[in-house]
Structure formats: C-alpha cells, structure tokens
Amino acid sequence: DRGSAGWATAVAHPNIALIKYWGKRDEHLILPRVDSLSMTLDLFPTTTRVRLDHEAGHDEVTLNGRPAKGEKLRRVVAFLDLVRKRAGLTSKAVVASENTVPTGAGLASSASGFAALAVAAAAAHGLDLDATALSRLARRGSGSAARSLFGGFAVWHAGTDSGTAEQADLGSYAEPVAVGDIDPALVIAVVDAGPKTTPSRAAMRRTVETSPLYEPWAVSSGDDLAQMRAALRAGDFETVGEIAERNALGMHATMLAARPAVRYLSPATLTVLDRVLLLREDGVPAYATMDAGPNVKVLCRRADADRVAEAVREAAPAGSVLVASQGPGARLLPGSG
Ligand code: PMV
C-alpha cells in the first residue's frame, strides 16, 4: 500500500540528447525554451533509496556513501520539499544514492540522479504518480532528468506559456518516441575527466541572455526535432546522425557567441571530431554530439561500434572510451513499502 509507504528504492540511467535542451524560460519551474530528444543509456545506473524519518530534524543525504554538502545538498532538499508539499507530509527523509559512473568519467549524473530520486521519493511519500507526472517531477530536479524516466528514445516537450504557471508546468514532460530499426550505439570518448568549468545552469542563462545566435538556434532546433522524429520513425540512421551533429554544433555555436563566451570544446574534442569526419569518409556512419563539457559521444550503429571505438581511442589516446546501447527507463525496485 503506497498510501502508508515509508521507504522506496529506484534505479535510473543517464540519457544523452540528440536534440539538445539548452536555455530555460522559467528557472524556478525548469521550463525549457526548446523541445529536446534523447537516448537513454544502458550504462551507469543510479540507485537511490528514500526513507521517511519522523524523528529527524533535517534531511540526511549521502551520495556514494558520503554526506552531500553545499549546492548538491541544497538541490536535493529543495526537491524533497516539493514532494513533501504534494504529499501533505512533513517528515524529513534519509536519502542514499549510489551512482555507478566511474569517478571522473566526465559524464553528468544529474539526469539519472534526479530521475531515480523522483521515483523513489514519490513512492516513499505515498504519491501514486504515472510516468508523465514522474517525468514532470524529475524535471524540477534537473531538466534532463525528465527524459530518463523512459527507456530508449524520449522527447521532452517544452510546453507552452498560454495559461497559468500550473498549466505551463503540466505541459512540460517527456514521453517515449517511436523508433524504426536503427540499432544505435553511443561511443563515448572521455577526453577530459576533470570537473566542468562552467555549470550548465549558469552557461544556459548567459547564452540566452547574451548570445545573438541563441534565438536562431532555438528556432532551427524546432525544425531539427520535427525532421529527427520523422527520420527515427523511418529508421533513417544517416539522417538521424546528421541532424544530431548539426544540432549539437549549433548549440555550441550559441555558447561561443555568448558574452563572455562559454567554451566547453577542447583541442582533444576537435581531434575526435576530425576523426569522426574521417570515419564518414571511409563509409562508416558516425556522428558526434557534445554536452556541457569536452567529451564527445559518437552515434553509430551497434555493428560499427567496435570500429568507431578503436578510431576514437587512436584519436584521443590520453582519454578513455566507453560503448553504450539503449537502456531502460527509471523503475521502482521491488520491496519498497
Ligand atoms: O539537465 P541539465 O541542467 O544538466 O542540462 C543538460 C544540458 C545538456 O546536457 C547540455 C543538453 C541536454 O539536453 O541534455
């Protein structure tokens, strides 16, 4: 009986956007400027347990066995406050989250982290939410987490601002996308495992506020999404890859034109991008995408993944290379109660 629930454990996987989320129209509700589309990975799940503690005076949050502090703690507590308000409960919570991304892999864990937290916290508080409502809720933790509720490919709707704030919130959630037979892999080239130079929140804000390229990219990204969905449905792998690459490069162009510029791409990033072009010249369909960091994710067919991984390893010998396929959506583990 979820109504008298007290604890729950959930697992979620990271996702990588092929049509990027970049720019918010509401920072508090985390409403994006643009629709985005992603693939959930089969690597590096986050497992999160939430237990209500009627005695506790404050939330206790541990991430990989260590107490969370500062901004990380603040974001989790703010998220729990939201869940408590919805459930009409006041008890503090004990949250333990285990993230399997190797330390310094240069992959963000906020998407899998807040997706797992949304599912576990909702169940522990006795909230009976469907996948759409859980996606909306996860969005409030980290925008990209809205997409990790779903396995395979998911589209996150920006929604519209025609009504109240509550209506705007209702319109912005992710859902699964129909995909033809493309059998995709993502070869992840970790060229620099160091921490981010500029957090994505600050970088997004600066881009929207100062980049003359932001609006044109946002408009063209809408076209990219429509074309991407058609190509996915048709199983047209080359078109999917071309759109993903141009959408990501366009997003980075908006940042380069911000004042001052936000530049995540490093020399090693460009070396890998050159290698991806060579692969295409050799007849291997491979397409690059980059997020708020220098690492490159190369979309290719699973049958070509070993060859692509080898080429990328050669191009960035100081880094490490991982191969991911499509992974599952977020789910509650049995035994929660
Ligand atoms: O969810 P956030 O705030 O970490 O933003 C992620 C933004 C990108 O990773 C750069 C793009 C995306 O759509 O995931």
Coordinates of C-alpha atoms and ligand atoms in Angstrom, one line a residue:
D1 CA 0.0 0.0 0.0
R2 CA 1.8 3.1 -1.2
G3 CA -0.6 5.3 0.9
S4 CA 1.2 4.3 4.0
A5 CA 4.6 4.0 2.3
G6 CA 7.7 4.9 4.2
W7 CA 10.6 3.9 2.0
A8 CA 11.3 3.1 -1.6
T9 CA 14.3 2.3 -3.8
A10 CA 14.5 3.3 -7.5
V11 CA 17.0 2.9 -10.3
A12 CA 17.5 5.2 -13.4
H13 CA 20.0 5.5 -16.2
P14 CA 21.6 8.6 -17.8
N15 CA 20.5 9.9 -21.2
I16 CA 22.3 11.8 -24.0
A17 CA 20.4 14.3 -26.0
L18 CA 20.4 14.2 -29.8
I19 CA 18.3 17.3 -30.0
K20 CA 19.6 19.5 -27.1
Y21 CA 17.9 21.1 -24.2
W22 CA 19.7 24.5 -23.9
G23 CA 18.0 27.5 -22.3
K24 CA 15.2 27.9 -19.8
R25 CA 12.2 30.1 -20.0
D26 CA 11.5 29.6 -16.3
E27 CA 14.4 28.9 -13.9
H28 CA 12.3 28.0 -10.9
L29 CA 9.9 25.6 -12.7
I30 CA 12.7 24.4 -15.0
L31 CA 10.7 25.0 -18.1
P32 CA 12.9 24.8 -21.2
R33 CA 12.9 27.1 -24.2
V34 CA 13.1 24.2 -26.7
D35 CA 11.8 20.6 -27.1
S36 CA 14.6 18.1 -26.8
L37 CA 15.1 14.4 -27.7
S38 CA 17.4 11.8 -26.1
M39 CA 18.6 8.2 -25.9
T40 CA 18.7 6.6 -22.5
L41 CA 21.9 4.6 -22.0
D42 CA 22.4 1.1 -20.6
L43 CA 25.5 2.2 -18.6
F44 CA 26.0 3.7 -15.2
P45 CA 22.6 3.4 -13.4
T46 CA 22.0 5.4 -10.2
T47 CA 20.2 3.6 -7.4
T48 CA 18.5 5.8 -4.8
R49 CA 16.8 4.8 -1.6
V50 CA 14.5 7.2 0.2
R51 CA 13.2 6.6 3.8
L52 CA 11.0 8.9 5.8
D53 CA 12.2 9.5 9.3
H54 CA 9.6 11.0 11.6
E55 CA 12.2 11.7 14.3
A56 CA 14.8 13.5 12.1
G57 CA 15.1 17.3 12.3
H58 CA 16.6 17.6 8.8
D59 CA 17.1 15.6 5.6
E60 CA 20.1 13.4 5.5
V61 CA 21.6 12.8 2.1
T62 CA 24.5 10.6 1.2
L63 CA 26.0 10.3 -2.3
N64 CA 28.1 7.3 -2.9
G65 CA 28.4 6.9 0.9
R66 CA 29.5 10.5 1.6
P67 CA 27.3 13.1 3.2
A68 CA 26.1 15.6 0.5
K69 CA 27.1 19.2 1.1
G70 CA 26.6 22.7 -0.4
E71 CA 24.8 23.1 -3.7
K72 CA 24.2 19.3 -4.1
L73 CA 22.5 19.0 -0.8
R74 CA 20.5 22.2 -1.3
R75 CA 19.1 20.8 -4.6
V76 CA 18.1 17.5 -3.1
V77 CA 16.4 19.2 -0.1
A78 CA 14.6 21.6 -2.4
F79 CA 13.4 18.6 -4.4
L80 CA 12.2 16.8 -1.2
D81 CA 10.4 19.9 -0.1
L82 CA 8.4 19.8 -3.4
V83 CA 7.5 16.2 -2.9
R84 CA 6.5 16.8 0.8
K85 CA 4.3 19.6 -0.2
R86 CA 2.5 17.5 -2.8
A87 CA 2.1 14.6 -0.3
G88 CA 1.0 16.9 2.5
L89 CA 3.7 15.3 4.7
T90 CA 6.3 17.0 6.9
S91 CA 8.7 14.2 7.9
K92 CA 12.3 14.6 6.9
A93 CA 14.0 11.9 4.7
V94 CA 17.1 9.8 4.7
V95 CA 18.3 9.6 1.1
A96 CA 21.2 7.3 0.0
S97 CA 22.2 7.4 -3.7
E98 CA 24.8 5.2 -5.4
N99 CA 26.0 6.4 -8.7
T100 CA 28.0 3.9 -10.8
V101 CA 29.6 6.5 -13.2
P102 CA 33.3 5.9 -12.6
T103 CA 34.7 8.9 -10.7
G104 CA 35.9 11.4 -13.2
A105 CA 34.3 9.8 -16.2
G106 CA 33.2 13.2 -17.2
L107 CA 29.6 12.1 -17.5
A108 CA 26.9 14.1 -15.7
S109 CA 24.9 12.1 -13.2
S110 CA 22.1 14.7 -12.6
A111 CA 19.7 13.1 -15.1
S112 CA 19.9 9.6 -13.7
G113 CA 20.2 11.0 -10.2
F114 CA 17.0 13.1 -10.2
A115 CA 15.0 10.5 -12.2
A116 CA 15.8 7.9 -9.5
L117 CA 15.1 10.4 -6.7
A118 CA 11.8 11.4 -8.3
V119 CA 10.6 7.7 -8.5
A120 CA 11.8 6.7 -5.0
A121 CA 10.7 9.9 -3.2
A122 CA 7.2 9.8 -4.8
A123 CA 6.7 6.2 -3.7
A124 CA 8.2 6.7 -0.2
H125 CA 5.7 9.6 0.3
G126 CA 2.8 7.6 -0.9
L127 CA 2.3 9.6 -4.1
D128 CA 0.8 7.5 -6.9
L129 CA 2.1 9.2 -10.0
D130 CA 2.1 7.9 -13.6
A131 CA 5.2 8.1 -15.8
T132 CA 4.1 11.5 -17.2
A133 CA 3.7 13.0 -13.7
L134 CA 7.0 11.5 -12.6
S135 CA 8.7 13.0 -15.6
R136 CA 7.4 16.4 -14.7
L137 CA 8.5 16.0 -11.2
A138 CA 12.1 14.8 -12.2
R139 CA 12.3 17.9 -14.4
R140 CA 12.2 20.1 -11.3
G141 CA 15.4 18.5 -10.1
S142 CA 17.3 18.7 -13.3
G143 CA 15.8 19.4 -16.7
S144 CA 17.4 16.5 -18.5
A145 CA 16.1 14.1 -15.8
A146 CA 12.6 14.4 -17.2
R147 CA 13.8 12.2 -20.1
S148 CA 15.5 9.5 -18.0
L149 CA 12.1 8.3 -16.9
F150 CA 11.9 6.5 -20.2
G151 CA 14.0 3.9 -21.9
G152 CA 15.2 4.1 -25.5
F153 CA 14.3 7.4 -27.1
A154 CA 12.3 10.1 -25.4
V155 CA 11.1 13.6 -26.4
W156 CA 10.8 16.3 -23.7
H157 CA 8.0 18.8 -24.6
A158 CA 8.9 22.4 -23.7
G159 CA 5.1 23.1 -23.3
T160 CA 3.5 26.5 -23.8
D161 CA 3.0 29.6 -21.6
S162 CA -0.6 30.4 -22.6
G163 CA -2.1 29.7 -19.2
T164 CA -1.1 29.8 -15.5
A165 CA 2.2 28.7 -14.1
E166 CA 0.5 25.5 -13.1
Q167 CA -0.7 24.9 -16.7
A168 CA 2.8 25.6 -18.0
D169 CA 4.2 23.0 -15.6
L170 CA 1.6 20.5 -16.8
G171 CA 2.7 20.9 -20.4
S172 CA 6.4 20.1 -19.9
Y173 CA 7.2 16.4 -19.6
A174 CA 8.9 13.7 -21.6
E175 CA 7.4 10.7 -23.3
P176 CA 8.7 7.8 -25.4
V177 CA 9.4 8.2 -29.1
A178 CA 8.6 5.6 -31.8
V179 CA 11.8 4.5 -33.5
G180 CA 12.3 2.2 -36.5
D181 CA 15.1 -0.3 -36.8
I182 CA 18.3 1.7 -36.3
D183 CA 20.1 -0.4 -33.6
P184 CA 22.1 2.5 -32.3
A185 CA 25.2 2.7 -30.1
L186 CA 26.9 5.7 -28.5
V187 CA 30.7 5.6 -28.3
I188 CA 31.7 7.9 -25.5
A189 CA 35.1 9.5 -25.8
V190 CA 36.1 10.8 -22.4
V191 CA 38.8 13.2 -23.4
D192 CA 39.0 15.1 -20.2
A193 CA 37.6 13.7 -16.9
G194 CA 38.1 16.9 -14.9
P195 CA 35.3 18.9 -13.4
K196 CA 33.2 21.3 -15.5
T197 CA 34.5 24.8 -16.0
T198 CA 31.1 26.5 -16.0
P199 CA 28.0 24.7 -14.6
S200 CA 25.3 24.2 -17.3
R201 CA 22.7 26.3 -15.4
A202 CA 24.9 29.4 -15.5
A203 CA 26.1 28.7 -19.0
M204 CA 22.5 28.4 -20.2
R205 CA 21.4 31.6 -18.6
R206 CA 24.3 33.6 -20.1
T207 CA 23.7 32.1 -23.5
V208 CA 20.0 33.0 -23.5
E209 CA 20.7 36.5 -22.1
T210 CA 23.7 37.5 -24.3
S211 CA 24.2 35.3 -27.4
P212 CA 22.9 36.8 -30.6
L213 CA 22.9 33.2 -32.0
Y214 CA 20.6 31.8 -29.4
E215 CA 17.2 32.7 -30.9
P216 CA 18.1 31.5 -34.4
W217 CA 19.3 28.2 -33.0
A218 CA 16.2 27.8 -30.9
V219 CA 14.0 28.3 -34.0
S220 CA 16.1 25.9 -36.1
S221 CA 16.1 23.3 -33.3
G222 CA 12.4 23.0 -33.6
D223 CA 12.8 22.1 -37.3
D224 CA 15.6 19.7 -36.3
L225 CA 13.3 17.9 -33.9
A226 CA 10.5 17.5 -36.4
Q227 CA 12.9 16.1 -39.0
M228 CA 14.6 13.9 -36.4
R229 CA 11.3 12.4 -35.4
A230 CA 10.5 11.6 -39.0
A231 CA 13.9 10.1 -39.6
L232 CA 13.7 8.0 -36.4
R233 CA 10.3 6.7 -37.4
A234 CA 11.6 5.8 -40.8
G235 CA 14.7 4.1 -39.4
D236 CA 16.9 6.5 -41.5
F237 CA 20.1 6.3 -39.4
E238 CA 22.2 8.7 -41.6
T239 CA 19.6 11.5 -41.3
V240 CA 19.2 11.0 -37.6
G241 CA 23.0 11.3 -37.2
E242 CA 23.3 14.3 -39.4
I243 CA 20.6 16.2 -37.5
A244 CA 22.1 15.2 -34.1
E245 CA 25.5 16.5 -35.1
R246 CA 24.3 19.8 -36.6
N247 CA 22.0 20.4 -33.6
A248 CA 24.9 19.9 -31.1
L249 CA 27.4 22.1 -33.1
G250 CA 24.7 24.8 -33.3
M251 CA 24.2 24.7 -29.5
H252 CA 27.9 25.1 -29.0
A253 CA 27.9 28.0 -31.5
T254 CA 25.3 29.8 -29.4
M255 CA 27.7 29.5 -26.4
L256 CA 30.7 30.6 -28.3
A257 CA 28.8 33.7 -29.3
A258 CA 27.8 34.4 -25.6
R259 CA 29.4 37.4 -23.9
P260 CA 31.7 36.4 -22.4
A261 CA 32.0 33.2 -24.4
V262 CA 31.3 29.8 -22.9
R263 CA 33.6 27.3 -24.5
Y264 CA 33.4 23.6 -23.5
L265 CA 35.1 22.2 -26.6
S266 CA 38.9 21.5 -26.2
P267 CA 41.6 20.6 -28.6
A268 CA 41.0 16.9 -27.9
T269 CA 37.3 17.4 -28.7
L270 CA 38.2 18.8 -32.1
T271 CA 40.7 16.0 -32.8
V272 CA 37.9 13.4 -32.2
L273 CA 35.5 15.5 -34.4
D274 CA 38.1 15.3 -37.2
R275 CA 38.3 11.5 -36.7
V276 CA 34.5 11.2 -36.9
L277 CA 34.6 13.0 -40.3
L278 CA 37.3 10.6 -41.5
L279 CA 35.1 7.6 -40.4
R280 CA 32.3 9.0 -42.5
E281 CA 34.7 9.4 -45.5
D282 CA 35.5 5.8 -45.0
G283 CA 31.8 4.9 -45.3
V284 CA 31.1 4.4 -41.5
P285 CA 28.0 6.3 -40.5
A286 CA 29.2 8.0 -37.3
Y287 CA 28.1 11.4 -35.9
A288 CA 29.2 13.4 -32.9
T289 CA 27.4 15.2 -30.1
M290 CA 28.8 17.1 -27.2
D291 CA 27.2 18.5 -24.0
A292 CA 28.4 20.9 -21.3
G293 CA 31.9 19.5 -21.4
P294 CA 34.7 18.5 -23.8
N295 CA 33.7 14.8 -24.1
V296 CA 32.4 13.5 -27.4
K297 CA 29.6 11.0 -27.8
V298 CA 29.6 9.3 -31.2
L299 CA 26.3 7.9 -32.5
C300 CA 26.8 4.9 -34.7
R301 CA 25.3 1.5 -35.5
R302 CA 25.9 -1.2 -32.9
A303 CA 27.6 -3.2 -35.7
D304 CA 30.1 -0.4 -36.2
A305 CA 30.7 0.4 -32.5
D306 CA 34.0 -1.5 -32.1
R307 CA 35.5 0.1 -35.2
V308 CA 34.3 3.5 -34.1
A309 CA 35.7 3.0 -30.6
E310 CA 39.0 1.9 -31.9
A311 CA 39.2 5.0 -34.2
V312 CA 38.3 7.3 -31.3
R313 CA 40.8 5.7 -29.0
E314 CA 43.5 6.3 -31.5
A315 CA 42.5 9.9 -31.9
A316 CA 42.4 10.6 -28.1
P317 CA 44.9 8.2 -26.6
A318 CA 45.0 10.0 -23.3
G319 CA 41.3 9.5 -22.7
S320 CA 39.1 6.5 -22.3
V321 CA 36.3 5.1 -24.4
L322 CA 33.0 3.5 -23.4
V323 CA 30.4 1.9 -25.6
A324 CA 26.7 2.3 -24.7
S325 CA 23.5 1.0 -26.2
Q326 CA 19.8 1.9 -25.5
G327 CA 18.9 1.4 -21.8
P328 CA 15.7 1.1 -19.7
G329 CA 13.5 3.7 -18.1
A330 CA 13.5 4.5 -14.4
R331 CA 11.8 2.0 -12.2
L332 CA 10.9 1.2 -8.6
L333 CA 12.7 -1.8 -7.1
P334 CA 10.6 -4.4 -5.5
G335 CA 10.2 -4.5 -1.7
S336 CA 9.5 -0.7 -1.3
G337 CA 6.9 -0.2 1.4
Ligands
PMV1 O1 19.7 19.0 -17.1 P1 20.9 19.9 -17.1 O2 20.6 21.2 -16.4 O3 22.1 19.2 -16.6 O4 21.2 20.4 -18.6 C1 21.7 19.5 -19.5 C2 22.0 20.2 -20.8 C3 22.7 19.4 -21.9 O5 23.3 18.2 -21.3 C4 23.9 20.2 -22.4 C5 21.8 19.1 -23.1 C6 20.8 18.0 -22.8 O6 19.7 18.1 -23.5 O7 21.0 17.1 -22.1

